[in-house]
XYZ file of C-alpha atoms in Angstrom:
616
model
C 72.189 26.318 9.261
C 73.386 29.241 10.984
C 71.119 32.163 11.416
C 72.266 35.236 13.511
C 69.274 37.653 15.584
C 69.968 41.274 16.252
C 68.326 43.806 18.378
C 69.098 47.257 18.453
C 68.651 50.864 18.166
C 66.151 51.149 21.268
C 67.639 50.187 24.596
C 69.187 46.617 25.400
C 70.996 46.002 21.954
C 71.813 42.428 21.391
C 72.962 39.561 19.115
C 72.429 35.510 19.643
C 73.377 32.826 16.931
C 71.535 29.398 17.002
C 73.130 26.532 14.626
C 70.491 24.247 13.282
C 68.117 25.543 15.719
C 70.214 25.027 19.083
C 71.038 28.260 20.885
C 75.302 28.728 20.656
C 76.014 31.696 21.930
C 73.654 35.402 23.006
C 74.987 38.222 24.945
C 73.845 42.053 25.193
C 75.917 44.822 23.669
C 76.416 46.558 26.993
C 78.608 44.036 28.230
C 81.425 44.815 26.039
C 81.126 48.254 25.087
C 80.459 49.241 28.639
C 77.319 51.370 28.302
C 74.013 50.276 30.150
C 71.599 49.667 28.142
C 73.893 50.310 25.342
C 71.118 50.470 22.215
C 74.083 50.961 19.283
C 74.816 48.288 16.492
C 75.649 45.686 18.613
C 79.187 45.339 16.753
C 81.082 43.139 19.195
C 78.599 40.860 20.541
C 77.791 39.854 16.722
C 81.733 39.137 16.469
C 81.238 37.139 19.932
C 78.856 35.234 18.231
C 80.866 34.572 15.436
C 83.915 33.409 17.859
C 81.314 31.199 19.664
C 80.452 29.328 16.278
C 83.287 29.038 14.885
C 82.311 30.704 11.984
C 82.032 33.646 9.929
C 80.137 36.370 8.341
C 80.206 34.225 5.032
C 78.666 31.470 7.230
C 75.733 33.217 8.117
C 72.781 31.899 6.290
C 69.951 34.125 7.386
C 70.491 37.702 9.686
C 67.129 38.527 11.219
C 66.051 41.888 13.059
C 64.496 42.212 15.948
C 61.146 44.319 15.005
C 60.254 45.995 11.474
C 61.706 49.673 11.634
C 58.764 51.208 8.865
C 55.928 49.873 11.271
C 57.090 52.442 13.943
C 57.804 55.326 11.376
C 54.256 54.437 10.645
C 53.190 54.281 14.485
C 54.621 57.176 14.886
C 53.601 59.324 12.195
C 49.664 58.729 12.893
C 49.968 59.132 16.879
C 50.929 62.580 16.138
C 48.487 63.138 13.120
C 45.825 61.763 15.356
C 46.982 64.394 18.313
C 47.990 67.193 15.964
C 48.087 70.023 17.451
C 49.646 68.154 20.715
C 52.593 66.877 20.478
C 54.417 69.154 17.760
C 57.820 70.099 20.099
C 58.333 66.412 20.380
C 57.510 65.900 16.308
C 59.744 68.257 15.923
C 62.219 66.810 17.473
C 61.736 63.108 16.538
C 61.159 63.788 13.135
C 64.307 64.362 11.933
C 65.992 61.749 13.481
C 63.851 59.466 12.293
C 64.565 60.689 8.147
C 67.922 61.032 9.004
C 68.557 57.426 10.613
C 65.824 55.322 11.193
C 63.893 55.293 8.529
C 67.302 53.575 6.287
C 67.810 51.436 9.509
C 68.148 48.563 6.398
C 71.155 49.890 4.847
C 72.897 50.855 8.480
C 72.383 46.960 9.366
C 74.040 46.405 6.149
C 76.870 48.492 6.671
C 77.234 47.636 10.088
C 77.174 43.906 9.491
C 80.193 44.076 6.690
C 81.733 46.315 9.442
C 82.050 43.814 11.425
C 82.730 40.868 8.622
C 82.153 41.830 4.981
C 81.360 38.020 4.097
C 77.868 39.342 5.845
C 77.384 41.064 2.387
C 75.530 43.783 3.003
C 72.154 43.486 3.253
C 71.600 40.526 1.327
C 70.789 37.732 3.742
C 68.758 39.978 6.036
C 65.591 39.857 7.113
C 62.857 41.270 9.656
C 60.580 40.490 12.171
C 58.044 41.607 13.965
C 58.555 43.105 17.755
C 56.089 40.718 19.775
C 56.414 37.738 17.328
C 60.264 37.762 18.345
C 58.976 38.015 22.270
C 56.686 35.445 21.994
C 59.670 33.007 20.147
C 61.429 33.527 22.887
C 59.133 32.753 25.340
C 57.720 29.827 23.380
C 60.144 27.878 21.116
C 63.219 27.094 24.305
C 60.177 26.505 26.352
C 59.229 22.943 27.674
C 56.297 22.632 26.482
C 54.781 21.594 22.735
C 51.837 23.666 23.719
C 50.878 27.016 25.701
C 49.140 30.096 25.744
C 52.100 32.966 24.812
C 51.478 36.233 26.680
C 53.765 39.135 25.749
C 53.913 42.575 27.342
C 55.619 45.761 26.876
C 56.021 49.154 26.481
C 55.149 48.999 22.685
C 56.771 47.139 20.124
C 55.547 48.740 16.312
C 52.400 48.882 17.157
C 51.694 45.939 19.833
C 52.083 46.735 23.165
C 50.272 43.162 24.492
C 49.297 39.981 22.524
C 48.296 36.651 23.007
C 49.195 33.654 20.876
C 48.976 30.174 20.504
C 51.949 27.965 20.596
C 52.007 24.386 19.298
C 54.785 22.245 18.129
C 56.838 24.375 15.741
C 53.668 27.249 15.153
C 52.708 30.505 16.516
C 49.388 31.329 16.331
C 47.926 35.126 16.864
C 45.018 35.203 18.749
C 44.635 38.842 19.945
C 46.407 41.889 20.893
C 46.191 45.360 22.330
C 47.876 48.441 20.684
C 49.262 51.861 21.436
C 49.264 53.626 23.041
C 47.081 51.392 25.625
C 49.686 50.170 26.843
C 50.986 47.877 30.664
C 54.484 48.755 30.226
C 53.783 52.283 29.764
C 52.142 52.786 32.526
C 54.221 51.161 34.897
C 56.841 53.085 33.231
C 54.867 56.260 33.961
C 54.582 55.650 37.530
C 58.566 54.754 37.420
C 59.383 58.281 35.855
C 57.035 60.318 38.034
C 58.657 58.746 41.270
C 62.035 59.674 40.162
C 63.639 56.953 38.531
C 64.325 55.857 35.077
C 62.227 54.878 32.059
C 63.313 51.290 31.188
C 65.979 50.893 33.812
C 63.999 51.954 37.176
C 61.094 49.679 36.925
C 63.017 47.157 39.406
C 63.633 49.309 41.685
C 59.835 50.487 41.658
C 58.583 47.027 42.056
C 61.542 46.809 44.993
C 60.119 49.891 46.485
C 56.429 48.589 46.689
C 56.886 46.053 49.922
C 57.508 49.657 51.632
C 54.251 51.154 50.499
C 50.357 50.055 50.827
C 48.096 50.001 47.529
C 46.423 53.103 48.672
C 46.184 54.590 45.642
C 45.322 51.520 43.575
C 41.249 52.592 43.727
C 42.450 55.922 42.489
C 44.244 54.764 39.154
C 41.740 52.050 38.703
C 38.922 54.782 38.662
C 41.215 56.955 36.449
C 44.052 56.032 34.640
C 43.212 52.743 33.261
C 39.706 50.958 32.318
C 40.285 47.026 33.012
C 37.698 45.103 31.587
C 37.083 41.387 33.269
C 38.642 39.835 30.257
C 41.753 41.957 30.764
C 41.540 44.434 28.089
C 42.014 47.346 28.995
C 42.346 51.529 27.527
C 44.568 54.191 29.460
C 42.878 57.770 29.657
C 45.543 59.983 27.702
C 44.618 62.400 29.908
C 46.950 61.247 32.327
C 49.643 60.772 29.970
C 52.295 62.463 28.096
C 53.932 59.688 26.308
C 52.235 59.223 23.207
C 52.952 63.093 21.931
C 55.857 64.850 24.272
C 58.656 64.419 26.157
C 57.272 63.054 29.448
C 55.344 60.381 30.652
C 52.716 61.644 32.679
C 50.521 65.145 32.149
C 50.053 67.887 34.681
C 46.403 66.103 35.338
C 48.434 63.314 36.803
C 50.203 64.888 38.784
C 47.260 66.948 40.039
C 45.473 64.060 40.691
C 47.807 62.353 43.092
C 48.570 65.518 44.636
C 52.185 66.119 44.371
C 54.859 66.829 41.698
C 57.054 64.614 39.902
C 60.003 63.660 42.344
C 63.436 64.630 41.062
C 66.222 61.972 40.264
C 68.262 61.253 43.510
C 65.697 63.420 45.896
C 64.398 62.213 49.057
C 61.886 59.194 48.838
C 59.005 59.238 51.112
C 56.042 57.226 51.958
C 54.314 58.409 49.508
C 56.656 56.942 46.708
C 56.390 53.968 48.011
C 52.770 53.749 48.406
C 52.499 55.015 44.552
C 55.162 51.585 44.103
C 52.696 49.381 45.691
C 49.335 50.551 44.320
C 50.837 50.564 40.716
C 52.491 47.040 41.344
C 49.068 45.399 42.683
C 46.793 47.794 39.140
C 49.679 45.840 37.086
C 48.748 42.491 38.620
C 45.524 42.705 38.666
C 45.507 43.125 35.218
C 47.670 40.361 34.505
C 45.901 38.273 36.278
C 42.587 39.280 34.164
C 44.259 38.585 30.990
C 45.550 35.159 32.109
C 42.712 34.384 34.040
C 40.299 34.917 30.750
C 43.268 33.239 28.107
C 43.132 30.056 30.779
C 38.995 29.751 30.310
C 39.160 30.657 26.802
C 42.270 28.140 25.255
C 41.969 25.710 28.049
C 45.847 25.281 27.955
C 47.621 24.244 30.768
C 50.847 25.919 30.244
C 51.721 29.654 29.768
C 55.135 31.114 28.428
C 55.864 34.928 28.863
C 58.288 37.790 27.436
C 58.176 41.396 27.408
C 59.579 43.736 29.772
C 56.278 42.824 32.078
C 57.611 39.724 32.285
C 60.963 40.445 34.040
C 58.315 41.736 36.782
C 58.973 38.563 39.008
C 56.412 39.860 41.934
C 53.666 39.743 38.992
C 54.706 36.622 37.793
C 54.721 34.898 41.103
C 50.941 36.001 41.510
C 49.966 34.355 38.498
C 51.971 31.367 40.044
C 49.939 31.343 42.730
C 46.504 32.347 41.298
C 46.927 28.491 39.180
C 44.934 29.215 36.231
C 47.735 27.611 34.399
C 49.160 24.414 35.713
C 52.526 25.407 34.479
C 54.571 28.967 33.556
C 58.008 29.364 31.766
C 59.259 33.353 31.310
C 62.196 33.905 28.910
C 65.192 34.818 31.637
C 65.667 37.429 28.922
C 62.558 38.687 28.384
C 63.109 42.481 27.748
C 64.778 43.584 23.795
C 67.646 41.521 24.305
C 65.755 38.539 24.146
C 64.130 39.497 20.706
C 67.672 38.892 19.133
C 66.753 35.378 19.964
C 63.593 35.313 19.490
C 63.663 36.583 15.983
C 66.295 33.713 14.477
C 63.904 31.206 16.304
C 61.169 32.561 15.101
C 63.315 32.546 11.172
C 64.375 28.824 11.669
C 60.467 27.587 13.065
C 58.764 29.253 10.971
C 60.397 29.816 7.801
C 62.741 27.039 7.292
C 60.315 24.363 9.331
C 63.272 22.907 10.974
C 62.422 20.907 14.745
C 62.643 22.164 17.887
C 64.940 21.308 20.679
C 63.614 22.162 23.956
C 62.826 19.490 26.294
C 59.485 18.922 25.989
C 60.315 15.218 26.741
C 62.101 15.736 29.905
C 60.798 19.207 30.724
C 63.804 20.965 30.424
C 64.050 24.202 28.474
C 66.566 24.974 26.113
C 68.278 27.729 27.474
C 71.120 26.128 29.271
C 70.733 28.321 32.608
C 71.064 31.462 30.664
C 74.794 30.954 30.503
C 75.517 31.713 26.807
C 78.155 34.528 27.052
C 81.857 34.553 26.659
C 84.034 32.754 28.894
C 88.123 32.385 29.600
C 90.055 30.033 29.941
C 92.557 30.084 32.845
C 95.164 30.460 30.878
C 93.444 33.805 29.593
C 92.574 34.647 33.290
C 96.115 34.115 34.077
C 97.794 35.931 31.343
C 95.458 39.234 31.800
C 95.635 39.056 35.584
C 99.885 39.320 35.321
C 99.115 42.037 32.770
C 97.179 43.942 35.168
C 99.286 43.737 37.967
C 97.515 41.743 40.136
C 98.250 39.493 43.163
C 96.574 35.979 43.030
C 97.310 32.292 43.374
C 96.205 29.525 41.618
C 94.195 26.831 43.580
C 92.385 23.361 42.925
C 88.881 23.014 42.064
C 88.136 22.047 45.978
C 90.554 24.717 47.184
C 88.675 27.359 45.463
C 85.027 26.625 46.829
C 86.836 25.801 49.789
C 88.375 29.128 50.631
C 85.756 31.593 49.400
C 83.584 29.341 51.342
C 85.441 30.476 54.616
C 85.348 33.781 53.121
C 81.948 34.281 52.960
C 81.338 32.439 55.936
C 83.579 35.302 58.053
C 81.277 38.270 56.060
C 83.378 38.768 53.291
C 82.025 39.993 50.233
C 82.958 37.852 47.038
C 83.163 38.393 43.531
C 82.301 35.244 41.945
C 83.364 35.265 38.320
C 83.432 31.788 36.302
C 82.455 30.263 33.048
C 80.583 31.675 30.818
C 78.187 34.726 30.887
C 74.815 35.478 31.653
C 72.135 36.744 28.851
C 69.495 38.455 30.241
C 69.589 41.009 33.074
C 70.136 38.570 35.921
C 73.954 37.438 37.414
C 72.817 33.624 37.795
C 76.417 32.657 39.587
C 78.853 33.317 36.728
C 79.093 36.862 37.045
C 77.778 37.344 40.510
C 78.906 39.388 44.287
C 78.332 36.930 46.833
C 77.440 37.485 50.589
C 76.233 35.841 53.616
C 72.736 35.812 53.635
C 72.187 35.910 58.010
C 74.523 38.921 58.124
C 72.011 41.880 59.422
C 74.093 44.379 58.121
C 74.481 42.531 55.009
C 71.912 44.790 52.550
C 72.863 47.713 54.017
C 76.348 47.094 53.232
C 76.233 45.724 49.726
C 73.783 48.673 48.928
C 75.612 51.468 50.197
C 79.165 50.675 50.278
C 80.015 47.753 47.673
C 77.216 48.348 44.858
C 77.274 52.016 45.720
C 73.009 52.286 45.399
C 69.763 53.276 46.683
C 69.662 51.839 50.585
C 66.087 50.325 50.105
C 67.141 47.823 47.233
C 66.622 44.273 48.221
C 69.136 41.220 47.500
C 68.089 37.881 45.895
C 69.066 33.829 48.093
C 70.609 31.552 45.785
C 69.645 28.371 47.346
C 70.456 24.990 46.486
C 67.604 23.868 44.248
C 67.489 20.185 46.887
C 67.147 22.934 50.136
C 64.616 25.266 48.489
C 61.406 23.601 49.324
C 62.671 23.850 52.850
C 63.200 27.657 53.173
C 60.563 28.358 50.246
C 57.431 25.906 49.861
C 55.820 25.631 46.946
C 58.475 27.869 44.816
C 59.495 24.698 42.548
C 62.319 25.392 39.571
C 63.287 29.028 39.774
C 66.661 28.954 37.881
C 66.218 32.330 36.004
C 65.352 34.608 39.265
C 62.131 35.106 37.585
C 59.582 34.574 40.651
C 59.528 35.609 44.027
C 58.408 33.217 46.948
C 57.381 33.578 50.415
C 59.544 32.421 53.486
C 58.430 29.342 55.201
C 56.068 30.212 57.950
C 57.999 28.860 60.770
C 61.163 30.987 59.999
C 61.435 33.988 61.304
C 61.435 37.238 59.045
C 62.644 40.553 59.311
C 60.431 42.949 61.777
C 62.211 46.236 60.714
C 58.715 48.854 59.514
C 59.079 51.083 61.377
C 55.790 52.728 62.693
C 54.384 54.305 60.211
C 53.112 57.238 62.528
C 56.914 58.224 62.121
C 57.058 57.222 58.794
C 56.422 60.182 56.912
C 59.504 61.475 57.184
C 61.687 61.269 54.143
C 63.574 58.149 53.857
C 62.627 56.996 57.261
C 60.808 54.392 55.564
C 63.530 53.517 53.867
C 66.369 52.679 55.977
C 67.565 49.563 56.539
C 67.132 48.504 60.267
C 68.188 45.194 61.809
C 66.323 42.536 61.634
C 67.834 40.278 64.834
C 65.608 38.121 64.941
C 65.530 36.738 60.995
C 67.460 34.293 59.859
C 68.178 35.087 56.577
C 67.778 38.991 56.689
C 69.570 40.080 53.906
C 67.594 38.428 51.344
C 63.842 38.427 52.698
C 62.082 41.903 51.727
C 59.553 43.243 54.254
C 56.770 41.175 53.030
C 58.286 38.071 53.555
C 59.633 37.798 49.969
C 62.570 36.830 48.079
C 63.374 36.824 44.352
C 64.372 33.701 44.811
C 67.155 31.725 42.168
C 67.064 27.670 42.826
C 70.642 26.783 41.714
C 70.931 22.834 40.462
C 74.677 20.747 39.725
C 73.442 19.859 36.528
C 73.115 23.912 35.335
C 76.082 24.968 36.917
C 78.289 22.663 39.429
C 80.425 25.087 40.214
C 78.368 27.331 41.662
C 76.393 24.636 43.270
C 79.561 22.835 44.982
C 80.611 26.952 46.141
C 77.035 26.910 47.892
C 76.846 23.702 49.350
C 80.830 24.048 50.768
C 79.222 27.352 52.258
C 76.062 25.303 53.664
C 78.657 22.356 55.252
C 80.034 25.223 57.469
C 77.097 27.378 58.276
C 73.760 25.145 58.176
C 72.832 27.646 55.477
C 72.241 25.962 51.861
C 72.097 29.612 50.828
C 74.025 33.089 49.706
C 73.587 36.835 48.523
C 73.361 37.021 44.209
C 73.786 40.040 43.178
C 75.060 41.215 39.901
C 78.813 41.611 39.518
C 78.742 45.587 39.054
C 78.468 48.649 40.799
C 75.538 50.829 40.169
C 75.207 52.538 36.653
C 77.908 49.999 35.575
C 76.901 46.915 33.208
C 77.612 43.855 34.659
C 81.399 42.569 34.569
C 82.184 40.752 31.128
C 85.748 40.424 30.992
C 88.413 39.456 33.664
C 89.624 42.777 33.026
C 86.334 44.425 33.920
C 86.099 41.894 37.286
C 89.600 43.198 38.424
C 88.486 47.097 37.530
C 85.699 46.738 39.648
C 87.000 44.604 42.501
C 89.576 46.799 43.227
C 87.243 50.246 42.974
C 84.641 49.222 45.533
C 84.356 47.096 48.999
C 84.683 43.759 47.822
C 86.990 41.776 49.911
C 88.024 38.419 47.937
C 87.898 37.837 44.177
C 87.646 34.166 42.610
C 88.250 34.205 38.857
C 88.422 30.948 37.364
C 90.848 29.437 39.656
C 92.686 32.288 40.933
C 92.027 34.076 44.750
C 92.241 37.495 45.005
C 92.534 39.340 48.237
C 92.003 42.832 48.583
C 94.660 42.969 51.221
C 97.114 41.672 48.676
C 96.644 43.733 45.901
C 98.713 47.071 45.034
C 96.084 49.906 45.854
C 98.536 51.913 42.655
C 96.527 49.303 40.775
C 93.306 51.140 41.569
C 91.676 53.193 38.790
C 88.798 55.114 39.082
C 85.677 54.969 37.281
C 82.452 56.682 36.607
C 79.362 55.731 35.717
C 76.301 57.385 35.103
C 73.698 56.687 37.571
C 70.914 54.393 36.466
């Protein structure tokens, strides 16, 4: 049986197809139509996941959506009844887009389905689920356990903007939830806008920020903007907030209350910013950790599975880590609305059609095959498109290729590292990766500001080889996914770069990169002593693995820079096409695509075409 999940019309627009309940194929719509956070039909990666299968839209036995379109006409509708007279610019302007689209967001799926293959037909196979239900399959059903507590956290879904379930063999079980406009994602969100970045793209670079900053300000929101109870529920004052009625996220109270206005895209960040970071990062995990702490006492379940944009908050979901109130924790690696493509057709073939599961609950692997359910090319394909484009390679061997960007990387090249098949989620895992030398000193500051093309500050993930990990990073355990952070081992030195902070007022001061001599590993370990750290293992991708350990049997170092292959504002690479594109418009210095080597010296700079990107 063959049942197709779609997300869409929000931000992160997706598809994934499982077969009989295995996952084939998942990928996000931005990855082929070249718009971040592309939130359109997602037209081609539904005809990806046809290619994948092998099948077509006639083969489809159940489409499923994401969330159910009516429940947030209905959300919507009684905010701004509830608020009336607040709110009425932004009624009036999200009114009409909602009678005009969304509200027939039924027929549009139709439409676009046939679009794409009219065996779909129309409308007549589809079906809809709800926003958190499809988190918590996520989270749950490729999971390795056959029991845990599901926690999922947002911004809002329809209604839901946290809930709580049970999971046990092939069932879901609701067992609370908290609604808008109370609301964890929002408020980190709120925080993210008012310091100048983003609404569901600069949340990362908040929680980045916050190893910069000191919680000064937590008291302050805690006393304010949010009333945590012990059990972790919790209500946001509205006060504070614009969301729920206008075109902001925070009121003019907010900003009154911490003194300053909101800071404009690309201005200056100061201290303050980044003490705002921290004291929202440690309200966010405090709460967490309430919620989890009180769902551990309550269910007495020893494992915990988690989705939700929250989720992707890996500094949050290392505290819970540490804080051990569940014995175990598994977080979709695409936990934000991508995921809920997936999610939704589990949640169709559990729950509806009964069929088994097919995680590893025996052998306590998960079912998500290292996230690496994208498209791939074969090197014939590579070939072919590389000649097209006019590029300069040569073909090498499988020990060749490790080999040589090995040396690469081990003289301070930067590599882009493009093999197999595709990441889902929002994290290059190896497959679609830019690869660096991890002791380089210079390393962040160059990969930030001349290769990625992005905010100095931003902080670079180790991918170390899962056998070395315990050695640079006790007590991290499995980390495929990039999901968790983890503290250097004590003995190792760490970067000593804070400046004094009697000097650190200054804008940016704070901010700039400085040279940390004396660490070993600079260009991965954040101030704190932190890295977001990936464990890479042979059996989830060899090739990646062998490139690591070729790189550790010349440097001592069983590690290297992951960072997305992309520059900033850009999705990540999908195509060999895109990989070229990008390698030749920014510093990198060596390209590996399947089993072709690319030097930058080599290539034509004619061949050069600029881009542009919108800044995320």
């Amino acid at each position: 049986m063959h049942i197709l999940g779609l997300s869409a019309f929000y931000h992160d627009a997706a598809a994934a197809l499982i077969e009989d309940g295995r996952i084939v194929a998942a990928a996000q719509e931005e990855r082929f139509s070249r718009i971040r956070h592309d939130d359109a039909f997602p037209t081609r990666a539904v005809r990806y996941c046809l290619d994948a299968a092998g099948t077509t839209g006639a083969g489809i036995d159940a489409v499923v959506f994401y969330d159910k379109p009516f429940l947030k006409f209905e959300r919507l509708l009684e905010t701004y009844l509830a608020m009336a007279p607040r709110g009425f610019r932004s009624f009036r302007t999200a009114i009409p887009i909602w009678l005009r689209e969304k509200l027939f967001q039924k027929a549009e799926i139709g439409r676009a389905l046939d679009a794409v293959d009219p065996g779909f037909g129309g409308t007549s196979r589809l079906l809809f689920s709800r926003h958190h239900l499809s988190h918590a399959a996520s989270a749950f059903y490729p999971s390795p356990f056959d029991e845990a507590v599901v926690l999922t956290m947002d911004g809002v879904g329809e209604w839901t903007t946290t809930s709580a379930m049970i999971g046990r063999g092939t069932g879901l079980t609701p067992l609370r939830e908290i609604d808008f406009p109370h609301s964890l994602g929002l408020l980190y969100s709120a925080v993210t806008q008012y310091a100048g970045f983003r609404v569901n793209s600069g949340e990362y670079k908040l929680m980045g920020l916050a190893p910069y900053g000191q919680p000064v300000h937590a008291e302050t929101m805690l006393r304010n903007l949010i009333d945590l109870k012990p059990d972790g529920s919790y209500h946001l004052n509205l006060d504070y907030f614009d969301f729920a009625t206008g075109l902001t996220m925070t009121s003019r109270r907010f900003h009154e209350l911490f003194g300053q206005p909101p800071r404009a895209p690309e201005a200056p960040l100061t201290r303050f910013h980044a003490d705002l970071a921290a004291s929202v990062q440690a309200v966010l995990e405090r709460a967490v950790l309430a919620i989890t702490r009180h769902l551990a006492a309550e269910t007495g379940i020893a494992n915990l599975c988690l989705a939700g944009g929250v989720a992707l908050n890996c500094v949050a979901n290392r505290r819970l880590r540490d804080d051990g109130a569940f014995r175990n924790i598994w977080v979709q690696p695409a936990a934000g609305d991508a995921g809920g493509a997936l999610g939704a057709a589990l949640a169709v073939w559990h729950q509806q059609e009964g069929g088994p599961r097919h995680a590893g609950v025996a052998d306590g692997r998960d079912a998500m095959a290292g996230a690496l359910l994208g498209p791939a090319f074969t090197q014939a394909e590579i070939e072919a498109r590389l000649t097209t484009l006019g590029a300069r390679f040569r073909v090498v061997d499988d020990d060749a290729l490790t080999g040589e960007a090995a040396d690469a990387l081990s003289r301070g090249a930067a590599v882009g590292w493009f093999q197999g098949r595709m990441e889902y989620g929002p994290r290059a895992l190896g497959n679609r990766s830019i690869l660096a030398d991890p002791r380089d000193p210079d390393m962040q500051r160059r990969l930030n500001l001349q290769i990625k093309n992005r905010e100095s500050f931003r902080p670079f993930a180790p991918a170390v080889l899962a056998e070395a990990a315990e050695d640079w990073f006790p007590g991290a355990g499995r980390s495929p996914y990039m999901l968790f952070t983890a503290e250097i081992a004590a003995g190792r030195p760490r970067r000593v770069d804070l400046p004094d902070p009697a000097t650190g007022s200054e804008p940016d001061t704070i901010l700039r990169p400085l040279p940390g001599p004396s660490a070993e590993i600079p260009a991965v370990v954040h101030l704190d002593g932190s890295a977001r750290l990936q464990t890479v293992h042979r059996d989830l991708n060899p090739r990646f693995h062998a490139l690591i350990s070729a790189f550790a049997d010349r440097t001592g170092c069983p590690m290297l820079v992951n960072t997305s292959f992309n520059v900033r504002g850009e999705p990540v690479v999908c195509t060999p096409d895109d990989a070229f594109a990008c390698f030749m418009d920014c510093g990198l210095d060596l390209l590996a695509i399947g089993n072709c080597l690319l030097a930058k010296a080599d290539q034509d700079p004619a061949r050069i075409v600029p881009r542009h990107f919108a800044p995320d």
